[in-house]
Tab-separated table of C-alpha atoms in Angstrom:
chain	number	residue	atom	x	y	z
A	1	ALA	CA	69.780	211.862	-5.571
A	2	GLN	CA	70.097	212.190	-9.301
A	3	SER	CA	71.752	215.333	-10.564
A	4	VAL	CA	73.483	216.793	-13.574
A	5	THR	CA	76.330	219.275	-13.399
A	6	GLN	CA	77.487	221.474	-16.223
A	7	PRO	CA	80.497	223.264	-14.769
A	8	ASP	CA	80.790	225.903	-17.474
A	9	ILE	CA	78.104	228.593	-17.457
A	10	HIS	CA	79.493	230.341	-20.551
A	11	ILE	CA	81.945	229.281	-23.216
A	12	THR	CA	83.265	231.369	-26.097
A	13	VAL	CA	84.953	229.768	-29.079
A	14	SER	CA	86.090	231.073	-32.432
A	15	GLU	CA	84.241	229.961	-35.515
A	16	GLY	CA	85.983	226.917	-36.937
A	17	ALA	CA	87.518	225.938	-33.618
A	18	SER	CA	86.708	222.717	-31.800
A	19	LEU	CA	84.251	222.584	-28.938
A	20	GLU	CA	83.834	220.476	-25.849
A	21	LEU	CA	81.035	221.028	-23.347
A	22	ARG	CA	81.361	219.211	-20.058
A	23	CYS	CA	78.682	217.270	-18.268
A	24	ASN	CA	78.845	215.151	-15.126
A	25	TYR	CA	75.942	213.208	-13.729
A	26	SER	CA	75.031	211.440	-10.549
A	27	TYR	CA	72.754	208.456	-10.968
A	28	GLY	CA	72.652	205.055	-9.323
A	29	ALA	CA	71.762	202.897	-12.296
A	30	THR	CA	72.730	202.894	-15.937
A	31	PRO	CA	71.584	206.308	-17.065
A	32	TYR	CA	69.735	207.514	-20.083
A	33	LEU	CA	71.751	210.568	-21.139
A	34	PHE	CA	70.843	213.409	-23.461
A	35	TRP	CA	72.112	216.644	-24.900
A	36	TYR	CA	69.624	219.306	-25.951
A	37	VAL	CA	70.125	222.664	-27.634
A	38	GLN	CA	67.946	225.688	-27.044
A	39	SER	CA	68.083	228.788	-29.217
A	40	PRO	CA	66.871	232.062	-27.657
A	41	GLY	CA	63.121	232.043	-27.147
A	42	GLN	CA	62.796	228.555	-28.552
A	43	GLY	CA	62.073	225.092	-27.253
A	44	LEU	CA	64.550	222.284	-26.876
A	45	GLN	CA	65.918	220.224	-29.707
A	46	LEU	CA	67.465	216.848	-29.026
A	47	LEU	CA	71.045	216.646	-30.307
A	48	LEU	CA	71.813	213.088	-29.261
A	49	LYS	CA	71.088	210.442	-26.683
A	50	TYR	CA	72.786	207.499	-25.027
A	51	PHE	CA	70.952	204.470	-23.741
A	52	SER	CA	73.452	201.629	-24.036
A	53	GLY	CA	76.038	200.132	-26.355
A	54	ASP	CA	78.717	202.139	-28.094
A	55	THR	CA	79.895	204.847	-25.733
A	56	LEU	CA	80.598	207.305	-28.547
A	57	VAL	CA	77.299	208.662	-29.784
A	58	GLN	CA	76.775	210.605	-32.979
A	59	GLY	CA	74.093	213.252	-33.145
A	60	ILE	CA	72.688	215.855	-35.458
A	61	LYS	CA	74.500	218.964	-36.695
A	62	GLY	CA	77.896	217.276	-36.438
A	63	PHE	CA	77.827	216.811	-32.660
A	64	GLU	CA	79.026	213.769	-30.793
A	65	ALA	CA	79.254	212.789	-27.147
A	66	GLU	CA	81.185	210.187	-25.231
A	67	PHE	CA	79.852	208.324	-22.226
A	68	LYS	CA	82.518	207.560	-19.649
A	69	ARG	CA	81.101	205.553	-16.794
A	70	SER	CA	84.281	205.709	-14.722
A	71	GLN	CA	84.153	209.499	-14.770
A	72	SER	CA	80.343	209.833	-14.712
A	73	SER	CA	80.694	212.126	-17.675
A	74	PHE	CA	78.945	212.671	-20.971
A	75	ASN	CA	80.829	215.465	-22.711
A	76	LEU	CA	79.599	216.986	-25.944
A	77	ARG	CA	82.027	217.694	-28.761
A	78	LYS	CA	82.109	219.230	-32.181
A	79	PRO	CA	85.274	219.419	-34.318
A	80	SER	CA	84.473	222.730	-36.008
A	81	VAL	CA	81.979	225.218	-34.640
A	82	HIS	CA	79.754	227.323	-36.883
A	83	TRP	CA	78.289	230.693	-35.916
A	84	SER	CA	74.824	229.131	-35.996
A	85	ASP	CA	75.829	226.849	-33.107
A	86	ALA	CA	75.586	229.778	-30.694
A	87	ALA	CA	72.866	228.701	-28.256
A	88	GLU	CA	72.302	227.193	-24.833
A	89	TYR	CA	73.164	223.554	-24.386
A	90	PHE	CA	71.627	221.317	-21.768
A	91	CYS	CA	72.831	217.956	-20.597
A	92	ALA	CA	70.149	215.751	-19.072
A	93	VAL	CA	69.645	212.370	-17.482
A	94	GLY	CA	66.458	210.340	-17.613
A	95	ALA	CA	65.480	209.345	-14.096
A	96	GLY	CA	62.502	207.489	-12.675
A	97	THR	CA	61.053	204.247	-13.972
A	98	GLY	CA	61.733	204.239	-17.692
A	99	GLY	CA	63.589	207.501	-17.394
A	100	PHE	CA	60.547	209.701	-17.810
A	101	LYS	CA	61.609	212.282	-15.238
A	102	THR	CA	64.300	214.092	-17.177
A	103	ILE	CA	66.722	215.964	-14.954
A	104	PHE	CA	68.487	218.844	-16.618
A	105	GLY	CA	71.744	220.571	-15.913
A	106	ALA	CA	71.776	224.344	-15.579
A	107	GLY	CA	73.022	224.743	-19.115
A	108	THR	CA	76.083	226.117	-20.883
A	109	ARG	CA	75.689	229.142	-23.093
A	110	LEU	CA	77.908	228.996	-26.150
A	111	PHE	CA	79.118	232.171	-27.812
A	112	VAL	CA	80.817	231.973	-31.192
A	113	LYS	CA	83.116	234.766	-32.305
A	114	ALA	CA	84.103	235.449	-35.876
B	1	ASN	CA	53.164	215.515	-38.498
B	2	ALA	CA	52.910	218.623	-36.367
B	3	GLY	CA	55.109	218.807	-33.323
B	4	VAL	CA	54.094	219.547	-29.770
B	5	MET	CA	52.029	222.696	-29.699
B	6	GLN	CA	51.739	225.088	-26.806
B	7	ASN	CA	49.607	228.139	-26.428
B	8	PRO	CA	49.764	230.868	-25.713
B	9	ARG	CA	53.425	231.446	-26.456
B	10	HIS	CA	53.465	234.479	-24.182
B	11	LEU	CA	51.148	235.166	-21.280
B	12	VAL	CA	51.059	238.187	-19.024
B	13	ARG	CA	49.139	238.096	-15.779
B	14	ARG	CA	48.838	240.352	-12.777
B	15	ARG	CA	49.445	239.011	-9.318
B	16	GLY	CA	46.436	237.088	-8.054
B	17	GLN	CA	45.092	236.167	-11.479
B	18	GLU	CA	44.915	232.690	-12.934
B	19	ALA	CA	47.128	231.377	-15.708
B	20	ARG	CA	46.107	228.529	-18.018
B	21	LEU	CA	48.724	226.979	-20.245
B	22	ARG	CA	47.765	224.525	-22.951
B	23	CYS	CA	49.701	221.717	-24.553
B	24	SER	CA	48.671	219.589	-27.513
B	25	PRO	CA	50.931	216.547	-27.807
B	26	MET	CA	52.237	215.180	-31.058
B	27	LYS	CA	49.841	212.990	-32.986
B	28	GLY	CA	49.877	209.488	-31.584
B	29	HIS	CA	51.380	210.546	-28.258
B	30	SER	CA	49.430	209.838	-25.116
B	31	HIS	CA	51.966	210.933	-22.499
B	32	VAL	CA	52.550	214.530	-21.509
B	33	TYR	CA	55.196	216.082	-19.273
B	34	TRP	CA	55.407	219.619	-17.953
B	35	TYR	CA	58.672	221.357	-17.075
B	36	ARG	CA	59.430	224.821	-15.725
B	37	GLN	CA	62.474	226.872	-16.612
B	38	LEU	CA	63.313	229.760	-14.361
B	39	PRO	CA	65.591	232.491	-15.756
B	40	GLU	CA	69.198	231.344	-16.110
B	41	GLU	CA	68.342	227.813	-14.988
B	42	GLY	CA	67.732	224.434	-16.553
B	43	LEU	CA	64.333	222.837	-16.889
B	44	LYS	CA	62.767	221.306	-13.792
B	45	PHE	CA	60.308	218.428	-14.030
B	46	MET	CA	56.848	219.238	-12.709
B	47	VAL	CA	54.342	216.573	-13.667
B	48	TYR	CA	53.778	213.544	-15.886
B	49	LEU	CA	50.323	212.711	-17.180
B	50	GLN	CA	48.610	210.163	-19.321
B	51	LYS	CA	45.088	210.568	-20.597
B	52	GLU	CA	42.867	211.244	-17.565
B	53	ASN	CA	45.618	210.212	-15.132
B	54	ILE	CA	48.382	211.945	-13.226
B	55	ILE	CA	51.291	209.524	-13.076
B	56	ASP	CA	53.837	211.591	-11.178
B	57	GLU	CA	53.465	215.100	-9.803
B	58	SER	CA	56.464	215.095	-7.527
B	59	GLY	CA	57.836	218.292	-9.058
B	60	MET	CA	54.636	220.271	-8.824
B	61	PRO	CA	54.217	222.847	-6.044
B	62	LYS	CA	51.593	221.615	-3.617
B	63	GLU	CA	49.527	224.768	-3.733
B	64	ARG	CA	48.061	226.814	-6.588
B	65	PHE	CA	49.331	224.490	-9.331
B	66	SER	CA	47.302	221.770	-11.018
B	67	ALA	CA	47.477	219.819	-14.243
B	68	GLU	CA	45.106	217.728	-16.251
B	69	PHE	CA	45.071	215.775	-19.482
B	70	PRO	CA	41.465	215.017	-20.358
B	71	LYS	CA	40.262	212.305	-22.661
B	72	GLU	CA	39.606	214.917	-25.308
B	73	GLY	CA	41.540	218.101	-25.816
B	74	PRO	CA	44.886	219.456	-24.732
B	75	SER	CA	46.687	219.107	-21.452
B	76	ILE	CA	46.224	222.113	-19.196
B	77	LEU	CA	48.621	223.456	-16.599
B	78	ARG	CA	46.728	225.793	-14.305
B	79	ILE	CA	48.289	228.251	-11.897
B	80	GLN	CA	45.938	229.986	-9.519
B	81	GLN	CA	46.637	233.296	-7.792
B	82	VAL	CA	49.901	233.810	-9.611
B	83	VAL	CA	52.831	235.470	-7.892
B	84	ARG	CA	55.912	237.116	-9.374
B	85	GLY	CA	57.959	233.992	-8.640
B	86	ASP	CA	55.807	232.052	-11.102
B	87	SER	CA	57.323	234.042	-13.967
B	88	ALA	CA	59.119	231.448	-16.045
B	89	ALA	CA	59.023	229.492	-19.270
B	90	TYR	CA	56.822	226.429	-19.065
B	91	PHE	CA	57.604	223.628	-21.468
B	92	CYS	CA	55.484	220.676	-22.384
B	93	ALA	CA	56.835	217.457	-23.831
B	94	SER	CA	55.065	214.390	-25.157
B	95	SER	CA	55.944	210.784	-25.872
B	96	GLN	CA	54.380	207.647	-27.220
B	97	GLU	CA	53.028	204.728	-25.255
B	98	ARG	CA	55.647	203.279	-22.960
B	99	ASP	CA	55.884	199.914	-24.613
B	100	ARG	CA	59.599	199.808	-24.072
B	101	ALA	CA	62.084	200.965	-21.542
B	102	TYR	CA	62.170	204.576	-22.611
B	103	ASN	CA	60.211	206.765	-24.965
B	104	GLU	CA	61.826	209.899	-26.273
B	105	GLN	CA	60.204	213.126	-25.190
B	106	PHE	CA	59.561	215.781	-27.806
B	107	PHE	CA	59.396	219.339	-26.518
B	108	GLY	CA	57.103	222.155	-27.445
B	109	PRO	CA	58.227	225.784	-27.910
B	110	GLY	CA	57.153	226.776	-24.413
B	111	THR	CA	54.885	229.373	-22.863
B	112	ARG	CA	56.600	232.355	-21.319
B	113	LEU	CA	54.610	233.556	-18.340
B	114	THR	CA	55.222	237.023	-16.970
B	115	VAL	CA	53.568	238.055	-13.727
B	116	LEU	CA	53.354	241.783	-13.157
């Protein structure tokens, strides 16, 4: 069965420090992979997506993610975190025919300290 | 181009009442998806609809829940005889025609349902 695991429930980083959020997936075929961000009380905003090709994907707000098939991972990174990055981050995989049935991880809440 | 719109944003119901959640997809989008987010959890797929058709409802509870996307008007997620466990945020997403392998889903702001 398809699944997404985000092993870190909470992460705290200092403003200006680098960030890496972990994501592992289980999926039989080549996955469609996504990272979304959700601010409190808000909907989801797509940060970046991977369908095929270059395994290092650039997204909005200075985020990037690397697809590693051998490790079934799609970790999200940012070289320098800003206080406004504090939010919940969800990794997701598109399952079903055409990937319409998006399966989400449980999320990682990012706290940024001054 | 307005994004996906959901209303109401907040809905309070007492146990046993009905809840109706509405979703207007982005202009030009004919596919709608509903997801539920329980507190401290990720989103869970419920149902996928096209105009006048339910394509996949494998994530929808078999009882009390129904969804429709009529030819005219918004998509409706209906929960009958609500119970406290239905308290959650319900998100709608929409996408264009599936003329290629995958169409990106755009999410609305969600409806937060509280059952007293």
